[in-house]
Coordinates of C-alpha atoms in Angstrom, one line a residue:
M261 CA 9.8 -23.2 7.4
I262 CA 10.6 -20.5 4.9
P263 CA 9.8 -17.2 6.6
F264 CA 6.9 -15.4 5.0
L265 CA 8.3 -12.1 6.2
N266 CA 11.7 -11.7 7.9
L267 CA 12.0 -8.4 9.7
R268 CA 14.6 -9.8 12.1
A269 CA 16.9 -10.5 9.2
Q270 CA 16.3 -7.0 7.8
Y271 CA 17.1 -5.5 11.2
R272 CA 20.3 -7.5 11.7
A273 CA 21.6 -6.3 8.3
I274 CA 21.4 -2.7 9.3
A275 CA 21.4 -2.9 13.1
P276 CA 24.4 -0.6 13.8
E277 CA 22.8 2.2 11.7
I278 CA 19.4 1.8 13.3
E279 CA 20.7 1.6 16.8
E280 CA 22.9 4.7 16.5
A281 CA 20.0 6.7 15.0
V282 CA 17.7 5.6 17.8
L283 CA 20.2 6.3 20.5
Q284 CA 20.7 9.8 19.2
V285 CA 17.0 10.4 19.6
L286 CA 16.8 9.0 23.0
R287 CA 19.8 11.1 24.2
S288 CA 18.2 14.2 22.7
G289 CA 15.1 14.1 24.8
N290 CA 13.0 15.1 21.8
Y291 CA 10.6 12.3 21.1
V292 CA 7.8 13.7 19.0
L293 CA 8.3 15.4 15.6
G294 CA 11.5 17.6 15.8
E295 CA 14.7 17.2 13.8
P296 CA 14.6 13.4 13.1
V297 CA 11.2 13.7 11.5
E298 CA 12.1 16.9 9.6
A299 CA 15.1 15.2 8.2
F300 CA 13.1 12.2 7.1
E301 CA 10.4 14.4 5.6
E302 CA 13.0 16.3 3.5
N303 CA 14.7 13.1 2.3
F304 CA 11.4 11.3 1.6
A305 CA 10.0 14.2 -0.4
L306 CA 13.2 14.3 -2.4
Y307 CA 13.1 10.6 -3.0
C308 CA 9.5 10.7 -4.2
G309 CA 10.0 13.8 -6.2
A310 CA 7.4 15.8 -4.3
G311 CA 7.5 19.3 -3.0
S312 CA 7.1 18.2 0.6
A313 CA 6.4 15.2 2.8
I314 CA 4.6 15.4 6.1
G315 CA 5.2 12.6 8.7
V316 CA 2.2 11.3 10.5
S317 CA 1.2 8.6 12.9
S318 CA 0.0 5.9 10.4
G319 CA -1.0 5.3 6.9
T320 CA -4.7 5.6 7.9
S321 CA -4.1 9.1 9.4
A322 CA -2.3 10.0 6.2
L323 CA -5.4 9.2 4.2
H324 CA -7.7 10.8 6.7
L325 CA -5.7 14.1 6.8
A326 CA -5.3 14.2 3.0
L327 CA -9.0 14.0 2.5
L328 CA -9.7 16.7 5.2
A329 CA -7.0 19.0 3.7
A330 CA -8.7 18.6 0.3
G331 CA -11.9 19.9 1.9
I332 CA -13.8 16.6 1.5
G333 CA -16.6 16.0 4.0
P334 CA -20.4 15.2 4.3
G335 CA -22.3 15.2 1.1
D336 CA -19.2 14.5 -1.0
E337 CA -18.3 11.2 -2.8
V338 CA -14.9 9.7 -3.3
I339 CA -14.4 6.9 -5.9
T340 CA -12.1 4.1 -4.8
T341 CA -11.7 0.3 -5.1
P342 CA -13.1 -2.6 -3.1
S343 CA -9.8 -4.5 -3.4
T344 CA -7.8 -2.8 -0.7
F345 CA -7.2 -2.9 3.1
V346 CA -10.3 -1.4 4.9
A347 CA -8.3 1.7 5.9
T348 CA -8.8 3.2 2.4
V349 CA -12.6 3.1 2.8
A350 CA -12.6 3.9 6.5
A351 CA -10.7 7.1 6.0
I352 CA -13.3 8.3 3.6
L353 CA -16.1 7.5 6.0
Y354 CA -14.2 9.3 8.8
T355 CA -14.7 12.6 7.0
G356 CA -18.4 12.0 6.6
A357 CA -18.0 11.5 2.8
T358 CA -19.4 8.5 0.9
P359 CA -17.1 5.9 -0.7
V360 CA -18.2 4.9 -4.2
L361 CA -16.5 1.7 -5.3
V362 CA -15.6 0.5 -8.8
D363 CA -14.4 -2.9 -9.9
I364 CA -10.8 -3.8 -10.7
D365 CA -8.9 -4.7 -13.9
P366 CA -8.6 -8.4 -14.4
D367 CA -5.0 -8.2 -15.6
T368 CA -3.5 -5.8 -12.9
W369 CA -6.0 -6.1 -10.1
N370 CA -5.9 -2.3 -9.7
M371 CA -8.8 0.0 -10.2
D372 CA -10.3 -0.2 -13.7
P373 CA -10.2 3.4 -15.2
E374 CA -13.0 2.5 -17.6
R375 CA -15.4 1.9 -14.7
I376 CA -14.6 5.2 -13.1
K377 CA -16.5 7.2 -15.7
G378 CA -19.8 5.6 -14.9
A379 CA -19.4 6.2 -11.2
I380 CA -18.9 10.0 -11.4
T381 CA -21.9 12.1 -10.1
P382 CA -22.4 15.8 -9.3
R383 CA -21.3 14.9 -5.7
T384 CA -18.0 13.3 -6.7
R385 CA -15.0 15.3 -5.4
A386 CA -12.0 12.9 -5.7
I387 CA -10.7 9.6 -7.0
M388 CA -8.6 7.5 -4.7
P389 CA -6.7 4.8 -6.6
V390 CA -4.8 2.1 -4.6
H391 CA -1.5 0.8 -5.9
L392 CA -2.3 -2.8 -5.0
H393 CA 0.6 -5.2 -4.2
G394 CA 3.0 -2.4 -5.1
R395 CA 2.0 -2.1 -8.7
L396 CA 1.2 1.4 -9.9
A397 CA -2.4 1.9 -11.0
D398 CA -3.1 3.3 -14.5
M399 CA -2.4 6.8 -13.2
E400 CA -2.2 8.4 -16.6
A401 CA -5.8 7.4 -17.4
I402 CA -7.1 8.1 -13.9
V403 CA -5.6 11.6 -13.8
A404 CA -6.9 12.4 -17.2
I405 CA -10.4 11.4 -16.1
A406 CA -10.1 13.4 -12.9
R407 CA -8.8 16.6 -14.7
R408 CA -11.6 16.3 -17.3
H409 CA -14.2 16.3 -14.5
G410 CA -12.4 18.8 -12.1
L411 CA -11.7 16.1 -9.5
L412 CA -8.9 15.7 -7.1
V413 CA -6.6 12.6 -7.1
I414 CA -5.5 11.2 -3.8
E415 CA -3.2 8.2 -4.1
D416 CA -3.2 5.4 -1.6
A417 CA 0.4 4.5 -2.1
A418 CA 0.7 2.5 1.2
Q419 CA 2.1 -0.6 -0.7
A420 CA 4.1 1.2 -3.4
H421 CA 7.1 3.0 -1.9
G422 CA 9.4 3.7 -4.8
A423 CA 7.3 2.4 -7.6
Q424 CA 7.8 4.5 -10.6
R425 CA 6.8 5.0 -14.2
G426 CA 9.4 6.9 -16.2
A427 CA 10.9 9.4 -13.8
Q428 CA 7.7 9.8 -11.7
R429 CA 7.2 7.9 -8.4
A430 CA 4.2 6.7 -6.6
G431 CA 2.4 9.5 -4.6
T432 CA 3.2 12.2 -7.1
F433 CA 0.9 11.5 -10.0
G434 CA -2.1 13.1 -8.4
D435 CA -2.6 16.0 -6.0
I436 CA -1.6 14.2 -2.9
G437 CA -0.1 10.8 -2.0
C438 CA -0.4 8.8 1.2
F439 CA 2.0 6.2 2.5
S440 CA 2.0 3.7 5.4
F441 CA 5.2 2.7 7.2
Y442 CA 3.7 -0.3 9.0
P443 CA 6.6 -2.6 9.8
G444 CA 5.8 -5.1 7.0
K445 CA 5.8 -2.5 4.2
N446 CA 8.7 -2.1 1.8
L447 CA 9.7 0.9 3.8
G448 CA 8.6 0.0 7.3
A449 CA 9.1 1.6 10.7
C450 CA 9.6 -0.2 13.9
G451 CA 6.1 0.6 14.9
E452 CA 3.4 2.8 13.3
G453 CA 4.0 5.6 10.9
G454 CA 2.8 7.3 7.7
A455 CA 3.4 10.2 5.4
V456 CA 1.5 12.6 3.1
V457 CA 3.4 13.9 0.1
T458 CA 2.3 16.8 -2.1
S459 CA 3.6 19.6 -4.2
S460 CA 0.8 22.0 -3.2
A461 CA 1.9 24.5 -0.5
D462 CA -1.8 24.9 0.5
L463 CA -2.3 21.2 1.1
D464 CA 1.0 20.9 2.9
A465 CA 0.1 23.7 5.3
K466 CA -3.3 22.2 6.0
V467 CA -2.0 18.7 6.7
R468 CA 0.7 20.0 9.0
C469 CA -1.8 22.0 10.9
L470 CA -4.3 19.2 11.2
R471 CA -1.8 16.5 12.4
D472 CA -0.8 18.7 15.4
W473 CA -4.2 19.6 17.0
G474 CA -5.0 22.2 14.4
Q475 CA -2.2 24.5 15.6
K476 CA -0.5 27.4 13.8
G477 CA 2.1 28.3 16.4
K478 CA 2.2 26.8 19.8
G479 CA -1.1 27.1 21.6
N480 CA -2.9 28.8 18.7
H481 CA -5.5 26.3 17.6
V482 CA -7.1 27.6 14.4
V483 CA -9.1 24.5 13.4
E484 CA -10.2 21.3 15.1
G485 CA -7.2 19.0 14.6
Y486 CA -5.8 15.6 15.6
N487 CA -2.9 14.1 17.4
F488 CA -1.5 12.4 14.3
R489 CA 2.2 13.3 14.8
M490 CA 5.1 11.1 13.9
D491 CA 7.4 9.9 16.7
A492 CA 10.9 11.1 16.5
V493 CA 12.3 7.5 16.9
Q494 CA 10.2 6.3 13.9
G495 CA 11.4 9.3 11.8
A496 CA 15.0 8.4 12.6
I497 CA 14.5 4.7 11.8
L498 CA 12.7 5.5 8.5
D499 CA 15.5 7.9 7.5
V500 CA 18.0 5.1 7.8
K501 CA 15.9 2.5 6.0
L502 CA 15.1 4.9 3.2
R503 CA 18.8 4.6 2.1
H504 CA 18.2 0.9 1.5
L505 CA 14.8 1.0 -0.1
D506 CA 15.9 0.9 -3.8
A507 CA 18.1 -2.2 -3.1
W508 CA 15.2 -3.9 -1.2
N509 CA 12.8 -3.1 -4.0
A510 CA 15.1 -4.4 -6.6
A511 CA 15.4 -7.7 -4.7
R512 CA 11.7 -8.0 -4.4
R513 CA 11.2 -7.3 -8.1
R514 CA 13.8 -9.9 -9.0
I515 CA 11.9 -12.5 -6.9
A516 CA 8.6 -11.5 -8.4
N517 CA 10.0 -12.1 -11.9
M518 CA 11.5 -15.5 -10.8
Y519 CA 8.0 -16.5 -9.7
H520 CA 6.5 -15.2 -12.9
E521 CA 8.9 -17.1 -15.1
G522 CA 9.0 -20.3 -13.0
L523 CA 5.4 -20.9 -12.2
D524 CA 3.3 -23.0 -14.5
P525 CA 1.7 -20.7 -17.1
E526 CA -1.7 -22.1 -16.3
I527 CA -1.6 -20.7 -12.8
S528 CA -3.6 -17.5 -12.6
R529 CA -1.8 -14.4 -11.5
A530 CA -1.5 -10.7 -12.3
K531 CA 0.0 -9.7 -15.6
G532 CA 3.8 -9.6 -15.7
P533 CA 6.8 -9.4 -16.0
F534 CA 7.4 -6.7 -13.4
G535 CA 9.3 -3.6 -14.1
E536 CA 9.9 -0.4 -12.1
D537 CA 6.2 0.3 -11.7
H538 CA 5.9 -2.8 -9.4
V539 CA 7.9 -3.0 -6.2
G540 CA 6.8 -6.5 -5.2
H541 CA 5.1 -5.7 -1.9
V542 CA 2.9 -8.8 -2.4
Y543 CA 3.0 -11.6 -5.0
A544 CA -0.3 -13.4 -5.3
I545 CA -1.7 -16.2 -7.4
R546 CA -5.2 -17.5 -7.6
V547 CA -6.4 -21.1 -6.9
A548 CA -9.9 -22.6 -6.8
D549 CA -9.5 -24.5 -3.5
R550 CA -7.6 -22.1 -1.4
A551 CA -7.7 -23.9 1.9
K552 CA -6.5 -27.2 0.4
F553 CA -3.7 -25.4 -1.5
Q554 CA -2.5 -23.6 1.6
A555 CA -2.6 -26.8 3.6
N556 CA -0.5 -28.6 1.0
L557 CA 2.1 -25.8 0.9
E558 CA 2.3 -25.9 4.7
T559 CA 3.4 -29.5 4.5
A560 CA 6.1 -28.4 2.1
S561 CA 7.3 -25.7 4.6
V562 CA 6.0 -22.9 2.4
P563 CA 4.0 -20.3 4.4
T564 CA 1.2 -18.3 2.6
S565 CA -1.1 -15.4 3.4
I566 CA -4.2 -13.8 1.9
H567 CA -4.3 -10.1 0.8
Y568 CA -7.3 -9.7 1.3
P569 CA -9.8 -12.5 1.9
H570 CA -12.9 -10.3 1.5
P571 CA -13.4 -7.1 -0.6
V572 CA -14.3 -4.1 1.6
H573 CA -17.9 -4.0 0.5
L574 CA -18.4 -7.6 1.8
Q575 CA -16.9 -6.8 5.2
P576 CA -19.6 -6.8 7.9
A577 CA -18.3 -3.5 9.3
Y578 CA -18.9 -1.7 6.0
A579 CA -22.3 -3.2 5.1
R580 CA -23.9 0.3 5.6
M581 CA -22.4 1.3 2.2
G582 CA -25.2 -0.7 0.7
Y583 CA -23.3 -2.9 -1.7
A584 CA -24.0 -6.7 -2.1
R585 CA -22.2 -9.7 -3.5
G586 CA -22.3 -9.6 -7.2
D587 CA -21.8 -5.8 -7.4
F588 CA -18.0 -6.1 -8.2
P589 CA -17.5 -9.6 -9.7
V590 CA -13.9 -9.2 -10.6
A591 CA -12.9 -8.0 -7.2
E592 CA -15.0 -10.7 -5.6
A593 CA -13.6 -13.5 -7.7
Y594 CA -10.1 -12.3 -6.8
A595 CA -10.8 -12.2 -3.1
D596 CA -12.3 -15.6 -3.1
T597 CA -9.2 -17.3 -4.6
T598 CA -6.1 -15.3 -4.0
V599 CA -3.1 -16.7 -2.1
S600 CA 0.0 -14.6 -1.4
L601 CA 3.5 -16.2 -1.6
P602 CA 6.5 -15.1 0.4
I603 CA 8.3 -12.2 -1.1
H604 CA 11.0 -10.2 0.7
P605 CA 14.7 -9.3 0.1
D606 CA 16.0 -12.1 2.4
L607 CA 14.6 -15.0 0.4
T608 CA 17.4 -16.9 -1.2
D609 CA 17.3 -18.4 -4.7
K610 CA 17.0 -21.8 -3.1
H611 CA 14.0 -20.6 -1.2
V612 CA 12.4 -19.3 -4.4
D613 CA 13.1 -22.5 -6.3
H614 CA 11.5 -24.6 -3.6
I615 CA 8.4 -22.3 -3.5
V616 CA 8.0 -22.5 -7.3
E617 CA 8.4 -26.3 -7.3
S618 CA 5.9 -26.7 -4.5
V619 CA 3.3 -24.3 -6.0
N620 CA 3.6 -26.0 -9.4
R621 CA 3.2 -29.4 -7.7
F622 CA 0.1 -28.5 -5.7
A623 CA -1.7 -26.0 -7.9
G624 CA -2.8 -28.8 -10.2
A625 CA -4.9 -30.3 -7.4
T626 CA -6.6 -26.9 -7.0
A627 CA -7.1 -25.8 -10.6
P628 CA -6.8 -22.1 -11.3
M629 CA -9.9 -20.1 -12.1
E630 CA -10.3 -17.6 -14.9
M631 CA -11.1 -14.0 -13.9
Q632 CA -14.7 -13.0 -14.2
G633 CA -16.0 -9.5 -15.0

């Protein structure tokens, strides 16, 4: 079976670097924050082109702290997308604010800027775009809308480490950017981790305070904070992996373009080809009979996944938002039919050729559907 994700191969390729970095941390006796995290924060901020980066315990805590640092809470509204992992919406709810969802663009599957305008109310405080599958959202349009209405922009860049448009990288288009370092991400820790990036000294100071129990100086708790600190081991590992990220992203992008060029043109997928604004975190297509298609690929030793099988507003846990099926037809049609193909730097050309041949062979039995909306 072709591996859908191969973290063991990634580890083997850089094992001496990783093991030496981890051993240095273990020998130091400093296991939370400290120099390893500070070094990663400095290097990641430089990589992103941000004024600073703050290492935290997960991508979810990055989103949560970014919202809190921006002063968002009960009575406020934050506009985001239903096509995302539930953490995006959950973080808004954690603050007591209200998520307001808008549908996605049928070509890119990212938030549709044109739909944002009709969702803005006097209670709107921020827009939270998600760079789905590693493709940058239309940040120029989104930021322009936000500035026109005096709104903050908080980027959920959990899937888009290193994606760039021109010289500007994910996380730096708005006021604050949030990253996840879950192991399967393009830049993944060996455990949980996240980061907030910003060029605002005020936001930086607030996030740093909130992640460490609201302290300013040891034992001086000035606000109610959280234990959202990054482990030193994860900081050291991420600092090693960051040196390889551009090469890994280039390999993912190459595979995405091989898929795009090799797959039957009738197979529905996001608009391509893929340039630097897409880092190939996920490559998805759409088929009408998903279960049958996945079963057929399984027989050809091609694993698949689904990102994500239900839009957030149709998840039982988030029914209290008050949305119903039919409210976001483009996102719903995408979620009902999407299938993710393997994409990671350790896929060989032979693997990709076999996947393309298998998808083309079986997709005809599960005819692709056109986007609605």
